[in-house]
Short mmCIF file of C-alpha atoms and ligand atoms in Angstrom, two decimals:
data_model
loop_
_atom_site.label_atom_id
_atom_site.label_comp_id
_atom_site.label_asym_id
_atom_site.label_seq_id
_atom_site.Cartn_x
_atom_site.Cartn_y
_atom_site.Cartn_z
CA MET A 104 -24.95 4.17 -8.56
CA LYS A 105 -28.62 4.42 -9.58
CA LEU A 106 -31.30 4.61 -6.87
CA TRP A 107 -32.55 1.30 -8.29
CA GLY A 108 -29.08 -0.09 -9.15
CA GLY A 109 -28.97 -3.01 -6.67
CA ARG A 110 -29.88 -5.85 -9.04
CA PHE A 111 -27.80 -4.58 -11.96
CA THR A 112 -24.26 -5.66 -12.76
CA LYS A 113 -23.58 -3.17 -15.55
CA PRO A 114 -24.04 0.57 -15.95
CA THR A 115 -26.92 1.69 -18.16
CA ASN A 116 -26.07 2.36 -21.79
CA GLU A 117 -25.80 6.14 -22.14
CA LEU A 118 -28.31 6.21 -24.97
CA VAL A 119 -30.81 4.42 -22.74
CA ASP A 120 -30.34 7.02 -20.03
CA GLU A 121 -30.89 9.74 -22.59
CA TYR A 122 -33.88 8.02 -24.18
CA THR A 123 -35.78 7.08 -21.02
CA ALA A 124 -35.10 10.17 -18.93
CA SER A 125 -37.92 12.64 -18.44
CA ILE A 126 -36.05 15.20 -16.35
CA SER A 127 -35.75 17.64 -19.27
CA PHE A 128 -39.50 18.20 -19.12
CA ASP A 129 -40.80 16.84 -15.82
CA GLN A 130 -38.66 19.27 -13.82
CA LYS A 131 -41.72 21.48 -14.27
CA LEU A 132 -43.28 19.29 -11.57
CA ALA A 133 -40.50 19.87 -9.01
CA GLN A 134 -42.42 22.05 -6.55
CA TYR A 135 -45.55 19.85 -6.72
CA ASP A 136 -43.41 16.76 -6.22
CA ILE A 137 -41.85 18.25 -3.11
CA GLN A 138 -45.21 19.35 -1.68
CA GLY A 139 -46.44 15.80 -2.15
CA SER A 140 -43.34 14.48 -0.40
CA LEU A 141 -43.79 16.89 2.51
CA ALA A 142 -47.36 15.67 3.00
CA HIS A 143 -46.24 12.05 2.68
CA VAL A 144 -43.40 12.30 5.20
CA ASP A 145 -45.60 14.13 7.68
CA MET A 146 -48.12 11.28 7.47
CA LEU A 147 -45.38 8.64 7.83
CA ALA A 148 -44.40 10.21 11.17
CA LYS A 149 -47.99 10.64 12.38
CA CYS A 150 -48.65 6.98 11.63
CA ASP A 151 -45.46 5.99 13.48
CA ILE A 152 -43.94 4.50 10.35
CA ILE A 153 -40.83 6.67 10.73
CA SER A 154 -39.73 8.71 13.76
CA LYS A 155 -40.71 12.35 14.26
CA GLU A 156 -37.01 13.29 14.29
CA ASP A 157 -36.33 11.60 10.96
CA ALA A 158 -39.42 13.22 9.48
CA ALA A 159 -38.34 16.65 10.69
CA GLU A 160 -34.92 16.23 9.11
CA ILE A 161 -36.39 15.03 5.85
CA SER A 162 -38.87 17.91 5.75
CA LYS A 163 -36.16 20.46 6.38
CA GLY A 164 -34.03 18.86 3.69
CA LEU A 165 -36.93 18.92 1.23
CA GLN A 166 -37.49 22.62 1.88
CA THR A 167 -33.82 23.27 1.13
CA VAL A 168 -34.01 21.21 -2.06
CA ALA A 169 -37.11 23.17 -3.10
CA GLN A 170 -35.28 26.46 -2.57
CA LYS A 171 -32.24 25.27 -4.48
CA ILE A 172 -34.27 24.06 -7.44
CA LYS A 173 -36.21 27.33 -7.51
CA ALA A 174 -32.99 29.31 -7.46
CA GLY A 175 -31.52 27.16 -10.22
CA GLU A 176 -28.78 25.99 -7.86
CA ALA A 177 -29.62 22.28 -7.93
CA GLU A 178 -28.08 20.01 -10.52
CA LEU A 179 -30.77 17.91 -12.20
CA THR A 180 -29.29 15.04 -14.19
CA GLU A 181 -30.40 12.58 -16.81
CA ALA A 182 -28.57 9.84 -14.91
CA ASN A 183 -31.23 10.34 -12.21
CA GLU A 184 -33.89 9.94 -14.87
CA ASP A 185 -36.83 11.96 -13.63
CA ILE A 186 -37.84 14.64 -11.17
CA HIS A 187 -38.78 12.12 -8.47
CA MET A 188 -35.38 10.45 -8.32
CA ASN A 189 -33.53 13.72 -8.78
CA VAL A 190 -35.31 15.19 -5.76
CA GLU A 191 -34.63 12.07 -3.70
CA LYS A 192 -30.96 12.12 -4.65
CA LEU A 193 -30.68 15.83 -3.80
CA LEU A 194 -32.40 15.15 -0.49
CA ILE A 195 -29.93 12.40 0.39
CA ASP A 196 -27.06 14.70 -0.56
CA GLU A 197 -28.57 17.25 1.81
CA VAL A 198 -29.49 15.17 4.87
CA GLY A 199 -27.63 11.88 4.41
CA ALA A 200 -28.97 8.34 4.57
CA VAL A 201 -32.10 9.30 6.53
CA GLY A 202 -33.35 10.87 3.27
CA GLY A 203 -33.73 7.32 2.00
CA LYS A 204 -36.70 6.87 4.35
CA LEU A 205 -38.86 9.29 2.34
CA HIS A 206 -39.85 6.71 -0.26
CA THR A 207 -41.27 4.31 2.38
CA GLY A 208 -44.72 3.09 1.33
CA ARG A 209 -44.60 4.99 -1.92
CA SER A 210 -43.73 4.40 -5.57
CA ARG A 211 -42.91 6.74 -8.39
CA ASN A 212 -46.09 5.44 -9.95
CA ASP A 213 -48.44 6.98 -7.41
CA GLN A 214 -46.06 9.90 -7.01
CA VAL A 215 -46.14 10.92 -10.67
CA ALA A 216 -49.93 10.60 -10.81
CA LEU A 217 -50.09 12.89 -7.79
CA ASP A 218 -47.78 15.49 -9.33
CA MET A 219 -49.80 15.55 -12.54
CA ARG A 220 -53.01 16.14 -10.60
CA LEU A 221 -51.48 18.89 -8.45
CA TYR A 222 -50.13 20.64 -11.53
CA LEU A 223 -53.36 20.30 -13.49
CA ARG A 224 -55.74 21.46 -10.77
CA GLU A 225 -53.72 24.64 -10.30
CA SER A 226 -53.66 25.19 -14.07
CA LEU A 227 -57.44 24.71 -14.24
CA VAL A 228 -57.98 27.62 -11.87
CA THR A 229 -55.62 29.85 -13.86
CA ILE A 230 -57.27 28.95 -17.16
CA VAL A 231 -60.78 29.60 -15.81
CA GLU A 232 -59.55 32.97 -14.54
CA LEU A 233 -58.25 33.83 -18.01
CA LEU A 234 -61.50 32.65 -19.62
CA THR A 235 -63.46 34.91 -17.29
CA ALA A 236 -61.29 37.88 -18.25
CA LEU A 237 -61.89 37.17 -21.93
CA GLN A 238 -65.64 36.93 -21.36
CA GLU A 239 -65.49 40.32 -19.64
CA SER A 240 -63.76 41.84 -22.67
CA LEU A 241 -66.36 40.38 -25.01
CA MET A 242 -69.13 41.72 -22.78
CA LYS A 243 -67.52 45.14 -22.71
CA GLN A 244 -67.69 45.20 -26.53
CA ALA A 245 -71.25 43.88 -26.41
CA LYS A 246 -72.39 46.67 -24.10
CA ALA A 247 -70.70 49.29 -26.26
CA ASN A 248 -72.37 47.92 -29.39
CA LEU A 249 -75.99 47.43 -28.48
CA ASP A 250 -76.96 49.64 -31.43
CA THR A 251 -74.33 48.40 -33.87
CA VAL A 252 -75.88 46.46 -36.72
CA LEU A 253 -73.86 44.26 -39.05
CA PRO A 254 -74.79 41.55 -41.53
CA GLY A 255 -75.17 38.13 -39.99
CA TYR A 256 -73.88 35.44 -42.36
CA THR A 257 -74.66 31.90 -43.35
CA HIS A 258 -72.37 30.25 -45.91
CA LEU A 259 -70.40 33.51 -45.50
CA GLN A 260 -73.19 35.16 -47.52
CA ARG A 261 -75.08 38.06 -45.98
CA ALA A 262 -78.19 36.56 -44.42
CA GLN A 263 -79.98 38.70 -41.83
CA PRO A 264 -78.78 41.71 -39.85
CA VAL A 265 -77.73 41.14 -36.25
CA LEU A 266 -76.40 43.32 -33.47
CA PHE A 267 -72.65 43.24 -33.00
CA ALA A 268 -73.48 42.81 -29.31
CA HIS A 269 -75.36 39.64 -30.22
CA HIS A 270 -72.32 38.33 -32.09
CA MET A 271 -70.04 39.03 -29.12
CA MET A 272 -72.48 37.34 -26.75
CA ALA A 273 -72.44 34.18 -28.88
CA TYR A 274 -68.77 33.80 -27.95
CA VAL A 275 -69.50 34.62 -24.32
CA SER A 276 -71.92 31.68 -24.31
CA MET A 277 -69.33 29.35 -25.84
CA PHE A 278 -66.68 30.35 -23.33
CA SER A 279 -69.18 29.96 -20.47
CA ARG A 280 -69.67 26.33 -21.46
CA ASP A 281 -65.91 25.90 -21.68
CA ALA A 282 -65.53 27.30 -18.17
CA GLU A 283 -68.32 25.04 -16.96
CA ARG A 284 -66.60 21.97 -18.43
CA LEU A 285 -63.26 22.90 -16.88
CA THR A 286 -64.71 23.63 -13.45
CA ASP A 287 -66.72 20.42 -13.55
CA SER A 288 -63.62 18.40 -14.42
CA PHE A 289 -61.87 19.79 -11.35
CA LYS A 290 -63.65 17.36 -9.05
CA ARG A 291 -62.35 14.38 -11.01
CA VAL A 292 -58.81 15.78 -11.01
CA ASN A 293 -58.90 16.62 -7.33
CA ARG A 294 -58.46 13.10 -5.94
CA SER A 295 -55.28 11.80 -4.38
CA PRO A 296 -53.68 8.69 -5.90
CA LEU A 297 -51.01 8.60 -3.19
CA GLY A 298 -50.96 5.35 -1.24
CA ALA A 299 -51.62 3.24 -4.33
CA GLY A 300 -47.93 2.37 -4.26
CA ALA A 301 -46.56 0.75 -7.39
CA LEU A 302 -49.98 -0.78 -8.15
CA ALA A 303 -51.43 -2.80 -5.28
CA GLY A 304 -51.27 -0.53 -2.23
CA THR A 305 -48.65 -0.85 0.50
CA THR A 306 -47.87 -3.05 3.49
CA PHE A 307 -47.30 -0.02 5.74
CA PRO A 308 -50.18 1.28 7.86
CA ILE A 309 -50.38 4.56 5.97
CA ASP A 310 -53.29 6.97 6.13
CA ARG A 311 -54.30 7.90 2.62
CA MET A 312 -57.04 10.25 3.78
CA MET A 313 -54.62 12.20 5.94
CA VAL A 314 -52.36 12.89 2.95
CA ALA A 315 -55.35 13.71 0.76
CA ASP A 316 -56.66 16.18 3.35
CA SER A 317 -53.35 17.89 3.87
CA LEU A 318 -53.04 18.46 0.10
CA ASN A 319 -56.65 19.76 -0.09
CA PHE A 320 -57.92 16.87 -2.18
CA ASP A 321 -61.62 15.99 -2.07
CA GLY A 322 -60.74 12.36 -1.40
CA VAL A 323 -58.66 9.52 -2.80
CA VAL A 324 -58.75 7.54 -6.03
CA GLU A 325 -60.51 4.43 -4.75
CA ASN A 326 -58.76 1.67 -6.63
CA SER A 327 -54.97 1.45 -6.50
CA LEU A 328 -54.62 -0.05 -9.99
CA ASP A 329 -56.80 2.71 -11.40
CA ALA A 330 -54.94 5.36 -9.41
CA VAL A 331 -51.57 4.61 -11.01
CA SER A 332 -52.65 3.66 -14.50
CA ASP A 333 -55.39 5.95 -15.67
CA ARG A 334 -54.81 9.32 -17.21
CA ASP A 335 -58.40 10.01 -18.15
CA PHE A 336 -58.15 13.30 -16.28
CA VAL A 337 -55.41 14.32 -18.72
CA VAL A 338 -57.51 13.27 -21.73
CA GLU A 339 -60.50 15.12 -20.34
CA PHE A 340 -58.44 18.26 -19.92
CA LEU A 341 -57.01 17.99 -23.45
CA SER A 342 -60.52 17.53 -24.77
CA ASN A 343 -61.86 20.55 -22.88
CA ALA A 344 -58.83 22.53 -23.97
CA SER A 345 -59.47 21.52 -27.59
CA LEU A 346 -62.93 23.06 -27.35
CA VAL A 347 -61.53 26.27 -25.89
CA ILE A 348 -58.96 26.63 -28.66
CA MET A 349 -61.54 25.66 -31.30
CA HIS A 350 -63.74 28.52 -30.10
CA LEU A 351 -60.76 30.86 -30.01
CA SER A 352 -59.80 29.75 -33.48
CA ARG A 353 -63.21 30.59 -34.91
CA LEU A 354 -63.11 33.99 -33.27
CA SER A 355 -59.60 34.40 -34.69
CA GLU A 356 -60.86 33.66 -38.16
CA GLU A 357 -63.54 36.33 -37.80
CA LEU A 358 -61.00 38.87 -36.59
CA VAL A 359 -58.78 38.08 -39.57
CA GLN A 360 -61.70 38.54 -41.96
CA TRP A 361 -63.13 41.61 -40.25
CA SER A 362 -59.78 43.39 -40.22
CA SER A 363 -59.19 42.82 -43.95
CA ALA A 364 -59.78 45.73 -46.34
CA GLU A 365 -62.55 43.64 -47.92
CA PHE A 366 -64.61 43.65 -44.71
CA ASN A 367 -63.09 46.60 -42.84
CA PHE A 368 -65.35 45.98 -39.82
CA VAL A 369 -62.76 46.22 -37.04
CA GLU A 370 -59.29 47.52 -36.50
CA LEU A 371 -57.13 45.69 -34.00
CA ASP A 372 -55.00 47.88 -31.79
CA ASP A 373 -51.44 48.46 -33.00
CA ALA A 374 -50.16 46.85 -29.81
CA PHE A 375 -51.65 43.53 -30.91
CA CYS A 376 -50.55 43.50 -34.55
CA THR A 377 -47.25 43.07 -36.34
CA GLY A 378 -45.73 44.44 -39.53
CA SER A 379 -44.09 43.03 -42.62
CA SER A 380 -40.34 43.07 -43.13
CA MET A 381 -40.85 43.92 -46.79
CA MET A 382 -44.18 45.68 -47.29
CA PRO A 383 -44.21 48.90 -45.27
CA GLN A 384 -47.98 49.35 -45.38
CA LYS A 385 -48.82 46.01 -43.75
CA LYS A 386 -50.48 45.55 -40.37
CA ASN A 387 -51.07 41.87 -39.79
CA PRO A 388 -53.41 40.14 -37.30
CA ASP A 389 -50.63 37.70 -36.33
CA VAL A 390 -51.94 36.91 -32.87
CA ALA A 391 -55.29 35.78 -34.21
CA GLU A 392 -53.63 33.77 -36.97
CA LEU A 393 -51.23 32.10 -34.56
CA VAL A 394 -54.01 31.15 -32.15
CA ARG A 395 -55.91 29.67 -35.10
CA GLY A 396 -52.74 27.79 -36.05
CA LYS A 397 -52.06 26.53 -32.56
CA SER A 398 -55.41 24.74 -32.41
CA GLY A 399 -53.62 22.02 -34.39
CA ARG A 400 -51.10 21.20 -31.71
CA VAL A 401 -53.77 21.07 -28.98
CA TYR A 402 -55.93 18.63 -30.99
CA GLY A 403 -52.73 16.69 -31.70
CA HIS A 404 -51.99 16.31 -28.01
CA LEU A 405 -55.53 15.00 -27.43
CA ILE A 406 -55.23 12.36 -30.13
CA GLY A 407 -51.69 11.56 -29.01
CA MET A 408 -52.72 10.89 -25.42
CA LEU A 409 -55.75 8.81 -26.39
CA THR A 410 -53.55 6.74 -28.69
CA THR A 411 -50.83 6.28 -26.08
CA LEU A 412 -53.34 4.95 -23.57
CA LYS A 413 -55.54 2.81 -25.78
CA GLY A 414 -53.66 -0.50 -25.69
CA LEU A 415 -52.05 -0.35 -22.26
CA PRO A 416 -52.64 -3.23 -19.88
CA LEU A 417 -52.99 -2.34 -16.20
CA ALA A 418 -51.18 -0.97 -14.36
CA TYR A 419 -48.33 1.53 -14.94
CA ASN A 420 -46.38 1.30 -18.19
CA LYS A 421 -43.49 3.51 -19.20
CA ASP A 422 -45.56 4.64 -22.19
CA MET A 423 -47.41 6.85 -19.73
CA GLN A 424 -44.41 9.11 -19.33
CA GLU A 425 -45.66 10.53 -22.63
CA ASP A 426 -48.54 12.16 -20.72
CA LYS A 427 -46.53 15.21 -19.71
CA GLU A 428 -45.31 17.27 -22.63
CA GLY A 429 -48.71 17.43 -24.33
CA MET A 430 -50.40 18.51 -21.12
CA PHE A 431 -47.77 21.12 -20.29
CA ASP A 432 -47.80 22.45 -23.83
CA THR A 433 -51.59 22.65 -23.84
CA VAL A 434 -51.65 24.57 -20.57
CA GLU A 435 -49.05 27.02 -21.89
CA THR A 436 -50.80 27.34 -25.25
CA LEU A 437 -54.13 28.17 -23.63
CA LYS A 438 -52.60 30.59 -21.16
CA GLY A 439 -50.81 32.41 -23.97
CA ALA A 440 -53.85 32.60 -26.24
CA LEU A 441 -56.37 33.61 -23.58
CA GLY A 442 -53.97 36.10 -22.00
CA LEU A 443 -53.63 37.91 -25.34
CA PHE A 444 -57.22 37.66 -26.47
CA ALA A 445 -58.72 39.45 -23.48
CA PRO A 446 -56.87 42.74 -24.07
CA MET A 447 -56.95 42.37 -27.86
CA ILE A 448 -60.76 42.15 -27.86
CA ALA A 449 -61.13 44.92 -25.27
CA THR A 450 -59.03 47.36 -27.32
CA MET A 451 -60.34 46.56 -30.79
CA ASP A 452 -61.94 49.44 -32.69
CA VAL A 453 -65.39 48.52 -33.99
CA LYS A 454 -66.18 50.35 -37.24
CA LYS A 455 -69.90 50.79 -36.73
CA ASP A 456 -70.47 52.86 -39.87
CA ASN A 457 -68.84 50.29 -42.13
CA MET A 458 -70.90 47.55 -40.59
CA TYR A 459 -74.08 49.55 -41.09
CA GLU A 460 -73.14 50.31 -44.68
CA ALA A 461 -72.76 46.58 -45.33
CA VAL A 462 -76.27 46.01 -44.01
CA ALA A 463 -77.84 48.93 -45.88
CA LYS A 464 -76.35 47.88 -49.20
CA ASP A 465 -77.63 44.36 -49.34
CA PHE A 466 -80.73 42.23 -49.17
CA SER A 467 -80.52 40.98 -45.62
CA ASN A 468 -83.98 42.47 -44.96
CA ALA A 469 -85.57 40.23 -47.62
CA THR A 470 -86.89 37.72 -45.07
CA ASP A 471 -88.72 40.57 -43.39
CA LEU A 472 -90.55 41.47 -46.59
CA ALA A 473 -91.69 37.85 -46.82
CA ASP A 474 -92.71 37.83 -43.14
CA TYR A 475 -94.66 41.07 -43.77
CA LEU A 476 -96.66 39.37 -46.52
CA VAL A 477 -97.25 36.39 -44.24
CA GLY A 478 -98.66 38.86 -41.73
CA LYS A 479 -101.16 39.77 -44.45
CA ASP A 480 -102.18 36.12 -44.67
CA LEU A 481 -100.13 35.10 -47.71
CA PRO A 482 -98.75 31.55 -47.20
CA PHE A 483 -95.00 31.76 -46.48
CA ARG A 484 -94.04 29.72 -49.55
CA GLU A 485 -95.87 32.15 -51.85
CA ALA A 486 -94.43 35.14 -50.01
CA HIS A 487 -90.95 33.65 -50.50
CA ALA A 488 -91.53 33.44 -54.26
CA VAL A 489 -92.85 37.02 -54.49
CA VAL A 490 -89.82 38.39 -52.63
CA GLY A 491 -87.51 36.36 -54.86
CA GLN A 492 -89.03 38.23 -57.81
CA VAL A 493 -88.61 41.58 -56.04
CA VAL A 494 -84.94 40.84 -55.31
CA LEU A 495 -84.32 39.83 -58.92
CA HIS A 496 -85.93 43.10 -60.06
CA CYS A 497 -83.70 45.06 -57.66
CA ILE A 498 -80.56 43.32 -58.92
CA ASN A 499 -81.50 44.15 -62.51
CA GLU A 500 -82.29 47.77 -61.59
CA ASN A 501 -79.23 48.12 -59.35
CA LYS A 502 -81.38 48.96 -56.32
CA TYR A 503 -82.03 47.70 -52.81
CA LEU A 504 -85.43 47.02 -51.30
CA LEU A 505 -85.60 50.37 -49.55
CA ASN A 506 -84.98 52.18 -52.87
CA LEU A 507 -88.15 50.81 -54.46
CA THR A 508 -91.20 53.05 -54.82
CA LEU A 509 -94.53 51.90 -53.46
CA GLU A 510 -95.72 51.49 -57.07
CA GLU A 511 -92.83 49.15 -57.79
CA PHE A 512 -93.67 47.12 -54.67
CA LYS A 513 -97.33 46.99 -55.63
CA GLY A 514 -96.34 45.66 -59.04
CA PHE A 515 -95.33 42.46 -57.17
CA SER A 516 -98.08 42.36 -54.54
CA ASP A 517 -100.86 44.76 -53.71
CA LEU A 518 -100.66 43.57 -50.10
CA ILE A 519 -97.66 45.89 -49.70
CA ASP A 520 -98.42 49.30 -48.20
CA GLU A 521 -96.56 52.42 -47.10
CA ASP A 522 -95.67 50.89 -43.71
CA ILE A 523 -93.23 48.51 -45.46
CA TYR A 524 -90.43 51.10 -45.33
CA ALA A 525 -90.41 51.15 -41.52
CA VAL A 526 -90.49 47.34 -41.46
CA LEU A 527 -87.45 47.03 -43.74
CA ASP A 528 -85.28 49.50 -41.83
CA PRO A 529 -82.25 47.51 -40.56
CA LYS A 530 -82.80 48.44 -36.92
CA ALA A 531 -86.46 47.46 -37.16
CA VAL A 532 -85.38 44.20 -38.81
CA VAL A 533 -83.09 43.46 -35.86
CA ASN A 534 -85.65 44.41 -33.22
CA ALA A 535 -88.32 42.29 -34.88
CA ARG A 536 -86.37 39.18 -33.78
CA ASN A 537 -87.86 39.51 -30.36
CA VAL A 538 -87.66 35.93 -29.06
CA ILE A 539 -85.55 34.47 -26.30
CA GLY A 540 -81.99 34.37 -27.64
CA GLY A 541 -82.92 36.54 -30.63
CA THR A 542 -81.01 39.58 -31.84
CA ALA A 543 -83.58 42.24 -30.76
CA LYS A 544 -81.86 44.77 -28.53
CA ASN A 545 -83.91 43.95 -25.42
CA ARG A 546 -83.20 40.22 -25.90
CA VAL A 547 -79.47 40.85 -26.22
CA GLU A 548 -79.66 42.94 -23.04
CA ASP A 549 -81.31 39.93 -21.38
CA GLN A 550 -78.41 37.75 -22.54
CA ILE A 551 -75.93 40.20 -21.05
CA THR A 552 -77.77 40.18 -17.72
CA HIS A 553 -77.89 36.40 -17.72
CA SER A 554 -74.20 36.13 -18.59
CA GLU A 555 -73.32 38.53 -15.81
CA THR A 556 -74.76 36.10 -13.26
CA ILE A 557 -72.81 33.25 -14.87
CA LEU A 558 -69.64 35.32 -14.65
CA GLU A 559 -70.30 35.99 -10.99
CA LYS A 560 -70.56 32.24 -10.45
CA GLU A 561 -67.30 31.65 -12.29
CA LYS A 562 -65.62 34.25 -10.11
CA ALA A 563 -67.02 32.69 -6.95
CA TRP A 564 -65.70 29.31 -8.10
CA ILE A 565 -62.26 30.80 -8.70
CA GLU A 566 -62.24 32.42 -5.28
CA ALA A 567 -63.20 29.16 -3.61
CA HIS A 568 -60.55 27.17 -5.49
CA VAL A 569 -57.53 29.48 -5.53
CA GLU A 570 -56.90 28.53 -1.91
CA ILE A 571 -57.51 24.82 -2.48
CA VAL A 572 -54.82 24.53 -5.14
CA ASN A 573 -52.29 26.59 -3.26
CA VAL A 574 -50.66 24.03 -1.00
CA PHE A 575 -47.21 25.56 -1.08
CA LYS A 576 -46.01 26.06 2.43
N1 LIG B 193 -40.85 9.35 -15.05
C1 LIG B 193 -41.91 8.44 -14.87
C2 LIG B 193 -43.14 8.94 -15.57
O1 LIG B 193 -43.18 10.07 -15.85
C3 LIG B 193 -42.23 8.29 -13.42
C4 LIG B 193 -42.83 6.96 -13.08
C5 LIG B 193 -41.84 5.90 -13.37
N2 LIG B 193 -42.18 4.66 -12.82
C6 LIG B 193 -41.52 3.55 -13.16
N3 LIG B 193 -41.88 2.48 -12.59
N4 LIG B 193 -40.56 3.55 -14.03
O2 LIG B 193 -44.07 8.24 -15.86
#
C-alpha cells in the first residue's frame, strides 16, 4: 500500500513507479531530510500539535533511520518513490503508527525545497573553501614569479611582456569574484520554506520561525506559493558555477598550451598527468583537458533548469523533480575540478628561462619604442608608423629591436638616442607599466597585498558559515 494509496483502486503500473521515482538520486538528501524532520517534529511538540511523548518516539526513530541509511542497512525502494516517503515508511516500520504523525502540517513540496536548500548551503561553504585553496596556490606561484617575464598575448599573438605573477593574479581576481557571488547567494539560499505546506500554508498552529531558527536559517521564505515553486536559488547556483568552470576552463586551456612542446612554458607535475597506452613518450595534461570538457555539462545543467522552470504555473509541478541531478552533478563537478586544480597549480614547474627567451626573441617591446618617441614629442600616430618601419627592417634583416645599432635606429628617427637600449629591455618594459593594475613589479605586489585581504575575508566568511550549515545532531 502506497503512503498516498487511499483513493486508488488499482496498483500503480510498474513502469510508472520506475519513471516517476526519484529515490535513485534523491537519496543523496537523506540526512538533510531527516534533520528537517527532527526540527519539524520538535516544533510540533512545542506548539502542542502532537504530544511530547509521540515527538520523542518519532525523534528516536528518525535517528535510528538516519543511522541505518548511513550504514547502508535501510532498504530504499522505488515503490516508495522518493527519499521523503522512504524515510517516512522506514520510520513507521521502526516506531509503528505514531510515525504517521510526523507529516502533520507538512507536505513533500515544502520538504523537498527545504532539503535542496540544506544541501546547497552546505555545498556553497565547501566550494568557497576549495576556491580559496586554489587562490592560495595561484598566489604562491605569483609570489615565486615576481621576476618572471613572459609574452602577454592578444589574438594569441605576442603583444607586450607581462610578469607571470601578473598572469596568475588575473585568475586570482576572477576566482575572488566567483567566491563573492557564491557567498552573496548564500543569503538567498538560507531561508526556510518549511511551513508552506503543499502550497497555501497549513491549518495547524505551527511556528515557522522556530523551525527556521533551529536549522540555522536567516528567516523564512515569505510567500508559501513562492516557497514551494521557485528554484531560482538552484538557477543562481548553476549560473555562478558556470562562471567558476568557465574560468577554470580558460586556465585549463592555458595549461594545455603552455605544457606543449611548442610553448614549453610550464611542466605539470607527474602526479597530475597521465600517459598514453600506445605512445611511450607521452605525458598528457588530462586533468586540465577534462575540466575544460566538463564546462559543457555545467552550462547544460543551467540551461536545462531554466528551461524546465520557464513555463510552469504556480505552484509545485512534478517537472521540478528535475532540479536535483543537475545540481548534484554540478556540485560534484566543481568539487572535483577545484580539488585537483589547487595542488596541480601549486606543484607546476614554471620554466622561467623559456618564458624569457620567448620575450627576448620577439617584438613585444615595440610599443615601448613608440612610447619613447612620444616622450620626445612625436605624435603617437607618427611614432607608430616609424616603429612599423623599424620592425619591418628587423624582419628583413632577421634581427630584433635590441640587435639594432644606434646608426640603424637613427636611420628611422634621429630622436632615438643611446638610452633606448635600457628602455627596450624586457624587465624595463614590464616595469614601465606602472599604473594601478599594471604589470610593473610593484603594482603586481600591490595586487597580491590586496588579494591577501580578500582571501582573509573569504576565510572569515567560511569560518562563520561552517557552523551555520552543520545542523547534524
Ligand atoms: N520527489 C519530489 C520532488 O523531488 C518530491 C515532491 C513531490 N511532491 C508531490 N506532490 N508529488 O520534487
